[in-house]
Short mmCIF file of C-alpha atoms and ligand atoms in Angstrom, two decimals:
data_model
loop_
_atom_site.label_atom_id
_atom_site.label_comp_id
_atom_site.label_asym_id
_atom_site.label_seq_id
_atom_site.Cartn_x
_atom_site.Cartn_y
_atom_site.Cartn_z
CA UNK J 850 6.06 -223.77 -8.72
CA UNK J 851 5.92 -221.42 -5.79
CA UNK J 852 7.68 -217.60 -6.26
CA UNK J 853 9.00 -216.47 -3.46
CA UNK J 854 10.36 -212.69 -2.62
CA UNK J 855 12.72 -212.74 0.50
CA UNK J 856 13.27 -210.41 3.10
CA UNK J 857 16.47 -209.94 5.12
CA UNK J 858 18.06 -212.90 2.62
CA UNK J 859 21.32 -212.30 4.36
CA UNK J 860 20.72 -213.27 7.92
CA UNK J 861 20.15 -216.45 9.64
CA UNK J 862 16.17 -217.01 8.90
CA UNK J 863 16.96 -215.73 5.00
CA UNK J 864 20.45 -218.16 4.67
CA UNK J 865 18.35 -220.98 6.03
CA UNK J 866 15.25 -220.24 3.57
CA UNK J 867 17.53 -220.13 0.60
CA UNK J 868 18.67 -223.31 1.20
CA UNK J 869 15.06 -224.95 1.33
CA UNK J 870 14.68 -223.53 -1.91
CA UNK J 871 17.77 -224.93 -3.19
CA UNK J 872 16.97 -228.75 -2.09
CA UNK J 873 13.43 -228.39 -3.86
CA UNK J 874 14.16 -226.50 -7.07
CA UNK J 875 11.05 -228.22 -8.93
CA UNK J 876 8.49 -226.31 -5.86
CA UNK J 877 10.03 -222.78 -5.33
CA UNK J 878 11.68 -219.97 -7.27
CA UNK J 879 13.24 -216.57 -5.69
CA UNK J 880 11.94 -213.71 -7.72
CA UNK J 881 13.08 -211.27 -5.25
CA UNK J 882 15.57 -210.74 -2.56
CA UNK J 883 16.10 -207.77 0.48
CA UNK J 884 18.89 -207.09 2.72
CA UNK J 885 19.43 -203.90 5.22
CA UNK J 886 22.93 -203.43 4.06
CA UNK J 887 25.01 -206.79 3.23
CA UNK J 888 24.97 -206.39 -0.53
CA UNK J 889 28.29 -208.64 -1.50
CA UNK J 890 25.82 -211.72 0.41
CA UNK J 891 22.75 -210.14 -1.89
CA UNK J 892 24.71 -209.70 -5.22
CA UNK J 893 25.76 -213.95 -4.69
CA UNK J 894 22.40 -214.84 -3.57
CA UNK J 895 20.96 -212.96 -6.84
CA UNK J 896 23.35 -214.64 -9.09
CA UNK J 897 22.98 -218.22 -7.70
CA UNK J 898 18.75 -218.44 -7.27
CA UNK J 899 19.12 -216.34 -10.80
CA UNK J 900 16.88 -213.39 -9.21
CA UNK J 901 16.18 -210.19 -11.17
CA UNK J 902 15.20 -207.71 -8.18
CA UNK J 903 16.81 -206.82 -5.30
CA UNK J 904 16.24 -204.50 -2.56
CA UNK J 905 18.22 -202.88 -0.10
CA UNK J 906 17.25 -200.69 2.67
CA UNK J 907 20.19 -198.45 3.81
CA UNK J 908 20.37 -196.52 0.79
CA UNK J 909 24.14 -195.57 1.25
CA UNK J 910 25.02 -199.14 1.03
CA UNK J 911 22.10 -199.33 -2.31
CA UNK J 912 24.31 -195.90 -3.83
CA UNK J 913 27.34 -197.81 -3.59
CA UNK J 914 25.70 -200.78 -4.89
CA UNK J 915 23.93 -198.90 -8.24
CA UNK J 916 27.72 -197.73 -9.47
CA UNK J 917 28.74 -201.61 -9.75
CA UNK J 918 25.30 -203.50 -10.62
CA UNK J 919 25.54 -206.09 -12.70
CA UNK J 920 23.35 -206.24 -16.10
CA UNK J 921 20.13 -207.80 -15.59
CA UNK J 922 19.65 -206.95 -12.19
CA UNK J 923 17.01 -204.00 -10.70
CA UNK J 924 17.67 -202.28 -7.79
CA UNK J 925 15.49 -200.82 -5.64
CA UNK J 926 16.86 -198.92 -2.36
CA UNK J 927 15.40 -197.71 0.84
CA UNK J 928 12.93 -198.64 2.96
CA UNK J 929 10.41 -197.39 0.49
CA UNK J 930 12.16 -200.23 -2.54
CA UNK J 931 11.93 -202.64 0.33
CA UNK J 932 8.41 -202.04 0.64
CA UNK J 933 7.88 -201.95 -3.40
CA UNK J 934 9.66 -205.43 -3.66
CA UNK J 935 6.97 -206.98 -1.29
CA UNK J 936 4.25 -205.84 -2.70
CA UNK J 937 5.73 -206.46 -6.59
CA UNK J 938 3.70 -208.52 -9.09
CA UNK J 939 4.87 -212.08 -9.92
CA UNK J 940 5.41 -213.64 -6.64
CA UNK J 941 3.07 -215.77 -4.61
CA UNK J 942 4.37 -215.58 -1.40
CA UNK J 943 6.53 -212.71 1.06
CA UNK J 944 8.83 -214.36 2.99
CA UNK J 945 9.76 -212.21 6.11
CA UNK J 946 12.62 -212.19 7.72
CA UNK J 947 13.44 -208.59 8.30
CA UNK J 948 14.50 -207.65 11.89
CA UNK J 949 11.95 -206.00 13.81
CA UNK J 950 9.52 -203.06 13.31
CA UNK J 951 11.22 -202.20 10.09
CA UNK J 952 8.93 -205.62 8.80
CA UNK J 953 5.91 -204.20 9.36
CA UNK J 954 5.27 -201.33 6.38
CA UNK J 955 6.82 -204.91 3.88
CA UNK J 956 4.47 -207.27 5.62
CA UNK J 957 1.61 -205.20 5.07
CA UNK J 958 2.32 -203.86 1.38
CA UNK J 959 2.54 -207.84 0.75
CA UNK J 960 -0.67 -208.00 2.32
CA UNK J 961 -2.33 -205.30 0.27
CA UNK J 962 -0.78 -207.04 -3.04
CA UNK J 963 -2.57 -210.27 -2.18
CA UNK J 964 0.83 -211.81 -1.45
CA UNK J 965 0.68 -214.97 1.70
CA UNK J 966 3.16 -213.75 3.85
CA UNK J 967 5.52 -216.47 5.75
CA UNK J 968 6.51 -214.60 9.00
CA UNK J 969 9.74 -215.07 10.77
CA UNK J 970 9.78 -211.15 12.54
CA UNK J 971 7.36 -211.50 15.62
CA UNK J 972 7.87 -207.51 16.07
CA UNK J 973 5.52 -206.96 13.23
CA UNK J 974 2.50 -209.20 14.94
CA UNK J 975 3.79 -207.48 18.44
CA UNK J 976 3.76 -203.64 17.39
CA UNK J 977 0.70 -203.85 14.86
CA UNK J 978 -1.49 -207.35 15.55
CA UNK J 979 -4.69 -206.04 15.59
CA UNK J 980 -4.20 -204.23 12.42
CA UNK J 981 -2.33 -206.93 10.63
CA UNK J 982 -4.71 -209.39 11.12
CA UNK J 983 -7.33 -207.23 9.96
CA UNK J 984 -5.64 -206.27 6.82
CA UNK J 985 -5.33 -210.11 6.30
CA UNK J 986 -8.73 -210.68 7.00
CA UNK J 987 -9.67 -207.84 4.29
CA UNK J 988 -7.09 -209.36 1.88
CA UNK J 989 -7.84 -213.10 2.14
CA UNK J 990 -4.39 -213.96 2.74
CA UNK J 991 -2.31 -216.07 4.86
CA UNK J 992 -0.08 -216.03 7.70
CA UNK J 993 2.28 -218.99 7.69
CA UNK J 994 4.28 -218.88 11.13
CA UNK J 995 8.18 -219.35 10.65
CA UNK J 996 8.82 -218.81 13.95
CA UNK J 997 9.35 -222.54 15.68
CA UNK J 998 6.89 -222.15 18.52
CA UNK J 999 4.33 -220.83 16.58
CA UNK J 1000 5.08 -223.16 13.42
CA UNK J 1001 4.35 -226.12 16.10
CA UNK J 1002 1.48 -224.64 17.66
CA UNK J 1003 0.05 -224.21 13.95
CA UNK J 1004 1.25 -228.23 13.00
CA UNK J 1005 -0.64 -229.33 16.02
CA UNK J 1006 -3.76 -226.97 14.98
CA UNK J 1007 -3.68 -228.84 12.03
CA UNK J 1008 -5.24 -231.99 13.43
CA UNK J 1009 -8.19 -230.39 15.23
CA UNK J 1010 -11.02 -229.92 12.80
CA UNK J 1011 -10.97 -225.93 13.27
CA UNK J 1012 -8.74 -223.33 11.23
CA UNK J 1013 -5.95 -221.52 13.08
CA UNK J 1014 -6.76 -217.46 12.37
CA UNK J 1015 -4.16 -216.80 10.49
CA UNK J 1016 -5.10 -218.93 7.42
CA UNK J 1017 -9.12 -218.47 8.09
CA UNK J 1018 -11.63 -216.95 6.10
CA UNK J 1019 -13.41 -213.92 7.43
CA UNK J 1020 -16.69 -215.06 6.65
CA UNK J 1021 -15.69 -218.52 8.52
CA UNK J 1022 -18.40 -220.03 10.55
CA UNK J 1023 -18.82 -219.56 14.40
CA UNK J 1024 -17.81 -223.23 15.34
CA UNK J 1025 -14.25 -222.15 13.93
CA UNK J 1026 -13.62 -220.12 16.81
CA UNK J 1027 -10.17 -221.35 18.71
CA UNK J 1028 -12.30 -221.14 22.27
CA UNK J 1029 -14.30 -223.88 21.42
CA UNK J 1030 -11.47 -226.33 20.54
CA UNK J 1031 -8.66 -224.91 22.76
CA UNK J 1032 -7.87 -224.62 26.97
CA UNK J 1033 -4.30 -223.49 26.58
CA UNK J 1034 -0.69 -223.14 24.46
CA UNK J 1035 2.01 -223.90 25.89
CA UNK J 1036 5.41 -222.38 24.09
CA UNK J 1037 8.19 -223.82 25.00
CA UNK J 1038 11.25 -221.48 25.87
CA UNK J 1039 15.05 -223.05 26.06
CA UNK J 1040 15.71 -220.34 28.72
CA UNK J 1041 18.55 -218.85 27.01
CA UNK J 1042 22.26 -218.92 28.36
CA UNK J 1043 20.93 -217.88 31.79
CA UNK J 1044 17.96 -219.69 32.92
CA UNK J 1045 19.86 -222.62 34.07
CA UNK J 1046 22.46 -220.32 36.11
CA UNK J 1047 20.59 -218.63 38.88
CA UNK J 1048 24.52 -217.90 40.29
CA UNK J 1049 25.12 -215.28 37.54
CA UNK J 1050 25.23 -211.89 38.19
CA UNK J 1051 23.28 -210.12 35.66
CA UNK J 1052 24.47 -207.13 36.12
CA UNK J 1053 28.14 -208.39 35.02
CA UNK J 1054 27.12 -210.02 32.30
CA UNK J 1055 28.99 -209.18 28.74
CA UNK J 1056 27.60 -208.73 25.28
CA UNK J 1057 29.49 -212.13 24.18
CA UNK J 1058 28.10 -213.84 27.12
CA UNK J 1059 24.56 -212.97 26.10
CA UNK J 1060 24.74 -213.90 22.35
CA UNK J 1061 26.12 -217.78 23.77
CA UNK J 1062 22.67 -219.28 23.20
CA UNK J 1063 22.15 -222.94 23.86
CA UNK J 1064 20.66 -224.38 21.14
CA UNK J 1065 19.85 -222.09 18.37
CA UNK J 1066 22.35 -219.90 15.72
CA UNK J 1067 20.55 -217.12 15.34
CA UNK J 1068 20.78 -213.20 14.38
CA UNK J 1069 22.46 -210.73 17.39
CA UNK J 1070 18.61 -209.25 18.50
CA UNK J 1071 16.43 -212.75 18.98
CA UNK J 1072 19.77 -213.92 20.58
CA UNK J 1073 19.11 -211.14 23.25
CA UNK J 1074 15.79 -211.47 23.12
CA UNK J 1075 16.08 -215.12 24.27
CA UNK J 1076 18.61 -214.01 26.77
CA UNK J 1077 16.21 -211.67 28.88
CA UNK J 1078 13.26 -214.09 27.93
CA UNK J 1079 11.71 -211.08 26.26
CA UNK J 1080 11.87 -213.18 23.00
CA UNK J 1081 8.85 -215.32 24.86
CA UNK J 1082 6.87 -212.06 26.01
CA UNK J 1083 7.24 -211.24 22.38
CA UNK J 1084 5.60 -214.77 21.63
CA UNK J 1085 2.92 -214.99 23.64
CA UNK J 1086 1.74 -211.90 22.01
CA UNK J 1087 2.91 -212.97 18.73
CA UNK J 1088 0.66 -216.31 19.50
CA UNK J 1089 -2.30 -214.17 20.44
CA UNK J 1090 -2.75 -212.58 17.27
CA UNK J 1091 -1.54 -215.83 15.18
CA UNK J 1092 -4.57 -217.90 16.90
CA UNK J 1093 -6.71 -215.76 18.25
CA UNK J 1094 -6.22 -217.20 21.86
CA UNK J 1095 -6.43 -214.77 25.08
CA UNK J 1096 -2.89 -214.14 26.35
CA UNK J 1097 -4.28 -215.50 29.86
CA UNK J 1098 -4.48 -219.03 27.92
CA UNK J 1099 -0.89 -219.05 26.52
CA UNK J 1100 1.87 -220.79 29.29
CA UNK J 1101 5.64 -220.50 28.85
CA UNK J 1102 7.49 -223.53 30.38
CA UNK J 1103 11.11 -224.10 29.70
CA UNK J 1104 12.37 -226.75 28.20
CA UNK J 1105 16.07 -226.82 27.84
CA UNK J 1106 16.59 -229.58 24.99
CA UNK J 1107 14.59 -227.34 22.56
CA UNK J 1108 13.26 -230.26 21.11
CA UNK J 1109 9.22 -230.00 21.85
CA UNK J 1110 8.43 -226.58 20.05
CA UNK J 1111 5.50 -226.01 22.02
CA UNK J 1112 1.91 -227.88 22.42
CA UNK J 1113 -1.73 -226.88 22.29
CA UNK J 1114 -4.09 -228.62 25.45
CA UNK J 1115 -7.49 -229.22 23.92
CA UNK J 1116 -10.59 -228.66 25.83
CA UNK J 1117 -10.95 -232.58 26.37
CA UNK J 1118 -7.75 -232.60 27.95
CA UNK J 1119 -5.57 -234.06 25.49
CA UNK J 1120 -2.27 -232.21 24.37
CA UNK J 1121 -0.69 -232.00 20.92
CA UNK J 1122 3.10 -231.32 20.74
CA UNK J 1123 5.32 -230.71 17.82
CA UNK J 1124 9.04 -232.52 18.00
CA UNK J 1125 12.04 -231.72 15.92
CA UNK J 1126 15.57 -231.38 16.17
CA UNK J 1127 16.27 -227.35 16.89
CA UNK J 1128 16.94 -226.78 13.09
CA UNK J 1129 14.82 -223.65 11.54
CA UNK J 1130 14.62 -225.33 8.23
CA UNK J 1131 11.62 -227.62 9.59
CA UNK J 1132 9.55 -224.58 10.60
CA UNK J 1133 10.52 -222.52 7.10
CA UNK J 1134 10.26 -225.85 5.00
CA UNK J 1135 6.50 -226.03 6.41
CA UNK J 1136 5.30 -222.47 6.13
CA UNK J 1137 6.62 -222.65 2.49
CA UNK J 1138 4.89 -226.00 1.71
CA UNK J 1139 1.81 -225.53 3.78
CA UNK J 1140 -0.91 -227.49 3.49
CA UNK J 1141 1.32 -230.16 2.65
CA UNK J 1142 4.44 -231.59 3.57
CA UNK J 1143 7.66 -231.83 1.66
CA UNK J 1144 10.57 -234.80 2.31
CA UNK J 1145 13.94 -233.32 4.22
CA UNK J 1146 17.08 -235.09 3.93
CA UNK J 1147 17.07 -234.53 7.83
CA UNK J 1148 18.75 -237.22 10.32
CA UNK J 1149 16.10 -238.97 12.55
CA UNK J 1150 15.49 -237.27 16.26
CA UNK J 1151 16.85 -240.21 18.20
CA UNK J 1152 14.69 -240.00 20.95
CA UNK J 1153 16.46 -243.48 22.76
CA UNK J 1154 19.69 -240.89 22.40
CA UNK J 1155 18.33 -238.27 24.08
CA UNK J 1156 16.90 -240.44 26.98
CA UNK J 1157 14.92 -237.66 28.79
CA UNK J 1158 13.66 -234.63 28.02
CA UNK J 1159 13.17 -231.81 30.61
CA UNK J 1160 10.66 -229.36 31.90
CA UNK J 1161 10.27 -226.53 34.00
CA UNK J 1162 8.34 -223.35 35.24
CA UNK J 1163 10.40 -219.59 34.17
CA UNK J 1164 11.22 -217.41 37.21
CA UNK J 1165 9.19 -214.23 36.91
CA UNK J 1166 11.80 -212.42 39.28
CA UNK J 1167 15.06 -213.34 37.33
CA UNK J 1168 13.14 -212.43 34.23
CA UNK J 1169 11.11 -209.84 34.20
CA UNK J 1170 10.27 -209.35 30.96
CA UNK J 1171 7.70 -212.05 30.51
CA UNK J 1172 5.76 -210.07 32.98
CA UNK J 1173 6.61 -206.34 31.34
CA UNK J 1174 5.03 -208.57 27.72
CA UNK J 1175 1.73 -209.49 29.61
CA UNK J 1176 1.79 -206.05 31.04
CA UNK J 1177 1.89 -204.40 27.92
CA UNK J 1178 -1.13 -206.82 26.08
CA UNK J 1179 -3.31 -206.35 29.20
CA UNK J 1180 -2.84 -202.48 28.47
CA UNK J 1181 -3.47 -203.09 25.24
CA UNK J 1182 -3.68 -200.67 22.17
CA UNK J 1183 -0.41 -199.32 21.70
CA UNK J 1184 1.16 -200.45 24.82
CA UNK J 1185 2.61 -203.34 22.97
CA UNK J 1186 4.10 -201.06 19.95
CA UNK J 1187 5.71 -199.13 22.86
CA UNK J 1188 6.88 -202.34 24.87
CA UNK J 1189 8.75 -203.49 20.71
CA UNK J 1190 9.90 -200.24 20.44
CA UNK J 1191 11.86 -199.57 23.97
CA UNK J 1192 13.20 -203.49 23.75
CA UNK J 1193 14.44 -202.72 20.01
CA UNK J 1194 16.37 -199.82 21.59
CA UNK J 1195 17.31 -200.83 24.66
CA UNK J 1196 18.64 -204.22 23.33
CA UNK J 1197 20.79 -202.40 20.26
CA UNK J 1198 21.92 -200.20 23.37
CA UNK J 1199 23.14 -203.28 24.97
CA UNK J 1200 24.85 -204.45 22.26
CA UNK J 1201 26.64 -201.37 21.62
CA UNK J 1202 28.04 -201.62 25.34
CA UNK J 1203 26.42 -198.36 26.90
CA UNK J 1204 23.59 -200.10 29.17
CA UNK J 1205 23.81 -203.17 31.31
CA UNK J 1206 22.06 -206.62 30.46
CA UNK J 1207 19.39 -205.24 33.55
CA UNK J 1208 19.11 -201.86 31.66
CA UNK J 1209 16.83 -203.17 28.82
CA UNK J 1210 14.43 -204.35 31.13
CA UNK J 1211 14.42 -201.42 33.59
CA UNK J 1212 14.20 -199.05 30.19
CA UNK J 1213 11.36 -200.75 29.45
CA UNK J 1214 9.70 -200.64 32.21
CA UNK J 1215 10.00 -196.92 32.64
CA UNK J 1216 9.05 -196.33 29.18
CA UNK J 1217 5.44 -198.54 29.59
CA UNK J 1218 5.31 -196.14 32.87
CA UNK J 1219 5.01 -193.37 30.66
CA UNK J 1220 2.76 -194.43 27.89
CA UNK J 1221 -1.07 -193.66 27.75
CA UNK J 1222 -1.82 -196.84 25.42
CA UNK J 1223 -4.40 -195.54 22.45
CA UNK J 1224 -6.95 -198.67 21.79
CA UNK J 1225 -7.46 -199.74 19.20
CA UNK J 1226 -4.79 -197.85 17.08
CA UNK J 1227 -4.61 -197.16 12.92
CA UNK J 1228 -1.05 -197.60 11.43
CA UNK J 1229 -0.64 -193.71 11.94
CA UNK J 1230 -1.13 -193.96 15.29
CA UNK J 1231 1.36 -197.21 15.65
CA UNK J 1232 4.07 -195.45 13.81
CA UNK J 1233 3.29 -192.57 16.16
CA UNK J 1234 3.29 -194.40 19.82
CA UNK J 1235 7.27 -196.38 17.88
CA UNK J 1236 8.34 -193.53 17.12
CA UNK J 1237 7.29 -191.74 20.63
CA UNK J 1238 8.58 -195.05 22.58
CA UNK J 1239 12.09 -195.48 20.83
CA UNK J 1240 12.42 -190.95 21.52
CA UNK J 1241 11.70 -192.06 24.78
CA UNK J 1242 13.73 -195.33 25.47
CA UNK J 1243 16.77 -193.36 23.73
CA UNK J 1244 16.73 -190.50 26.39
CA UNK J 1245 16.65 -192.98 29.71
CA UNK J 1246 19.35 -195.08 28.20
CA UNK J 1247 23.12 -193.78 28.35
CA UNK J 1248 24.05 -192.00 25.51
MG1 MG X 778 10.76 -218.74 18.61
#
């Protein structure tokens, strides 16, 4: 029986783990659950997985929670009882799902605790992946990708007789290195609502237009992400650290059906790819079982249905952000923390209706413009170059 604390149970990643814990009660428990702020979602998800300890970051929303909390139940509030939760005794693995930077101080308390982490918020490998990975390393814990492209990259790893990074020892043996197995990943991207509209104006396009995605449900930030493509810049570095693979060696192509969730080219020339119907429960259900495999009540991809599937290289000029990602890891050091931090801002800024669907990437850019990246940063200096970067992105942007 596997304990599991979860992060952000109330959005889409959280909703869909719950329910791969509730079709294999004899493999996983909840023994802890976090939310930013939707407690009425928390206080059912406590009483249903019959969880003990909850957290909840935005500690007006945890006050008005403490006067009504059921018997039985601890609360912990703030950031800081987010934090506590991940790192608490009695669970063996952190599941992730927090949206962006505000993973990162959970992720690596779970780290410090000895806790596996599952990983659905790419932010945390995109702001901090040097220093995450070293922690891990240090801690002789996992990294179980939850994020499609990366959970297929990983299945596909699986077959080559090497051990992806993020589940390696840090004593393991030169031949383990990905270089001498590996010519290139290729993540797949479905291109978002816009990559197969070249006659749309971006600079007319609405907040509801840019949340229609495809293929995927998913929370209001990825959806954007995926919309301005930054969600693959965001991969590719995400991938980097995952696998230890030079960003120069990771490809995006688009594939519109979103059914290949990306495929790793060996150095003999044969490529491994990863097929699924676009349902996140295959990637979660794999990250919690990993190294093994556990039976879905799923309905068969009908490939003879589907008849063809598509392919197709991005456009750099209508998306700019894949470039401003590749930018950012060739800088290297903080430059990525700073590229997270003006996208988090920017996007939210979007969303709220005061910049165009154009200004997140031209905030960005001006923002990277600005930065002197630090290499090689500690966490201090991380939580320095966010904070700097979202002071920054917040004073370009209109108020
Ligand atoms: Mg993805």
């Amino acid at each position: 029986m596997k304990s599991l604390v979860i992060l952000g149970s109330s959005g889409s990643i959280g909703e869909n783990t719950l329910q791969v814990v509730a079709a294999h009660p004899e493999l996983f428990r909840v023994s802890g659950l976090a939310v930013h702020h939707a407690t009425e979602r928390l206080l059912e998800q406590a009483r249903q997985f019959g969880v003990t300890r909850i957290a909840v970051a935005d500690r007006q929303a945890a006050a008005q929670l403490r006067g009504r909390l059921p018997a039985g139940l601890t609360l912990l509030a703030g950031d800081e009882g987010v934090e506590e939760l991940a790192g608490a005794t009695g669970a063996d693995m952190v599941v992730c799902a927090l949206v962006g930077m505000a993973g990162l101080r959970p992720v690596l308390a779970a780290i410090r605790a000895g806790r596996d982490v599952a990983l659905a918020t790419k932010e945390v490998l995109v702001a901090a992946g040097e220093s995450v990975m070293r922690e891990r390393e240090a801690h002789g814990v996992r990294i179980l990708p939850i994020d499609s492209e990366h959970s297929a990259i990983f299945q596909c790893l699986q077959s080559a007789a090497f051990t992806p990074r993020c589940v390696r020892a840090a004593d393991a043996p030169p031949e383990q290195r990905a270089e001498a197995r590996i010519r290139r990943l290729l993540l797949t991207a479905s291109g978002g609502p816009f990559a197969a509209h070249p006659e749309v104006d971006f600079e007319k396009v609405t907040v509801r237009e840019a949340l229609q995605h495809p293929n995927w449900t998913m929370g209001r930030k990825i959806s954007i992400d995926s919309a301005t493509m930054m969600n693959k810049g965001l991969e590719i570095i995400e991938a980097r650290w995952l696998f230890d693979i030079a960003t120069d060696a990771i490809e995006v192509v688009i594939h519109p059906e979103s059914i290949v969730h990306s495929l790793v080219e060996f150095v003999d020339g044969s490529l491994l790819a990863q097929l699924s119907p676009p349902d996140m429960r295959v990637a979660i259900r794999y990250a919690l079982s990993w190294p093994d495999r556990q039976s879905a009540a799923m309905p068969p991809l009908d490939l003879a249905q589907i008849g063809a599937l598509h392919f197709a290289p991005p456009d750099p000029v209508r998306f700019p952000c894949l470039a401003l990602a590749r930018r950012a890891m060739a800088c290297g050091g903080t430059a990525p923390t700073v590229l997270n931090a003006a996208n988090e801002v920017a996007v939210e800024t979007f969303l709220d209706g005061r910049t165009t669907f154009p200004g997140i990437w031209h905030c960005i850019e001006k923002v990277l413009d600005r930065h002197q990246p630090q290499p090689s940063p500690a966490l201090e200096a991380i939580l320095e170059a966010d904070h700097w970067a979202r002071r920054e992105a917040a004073r370009l942007l209109p108020q």
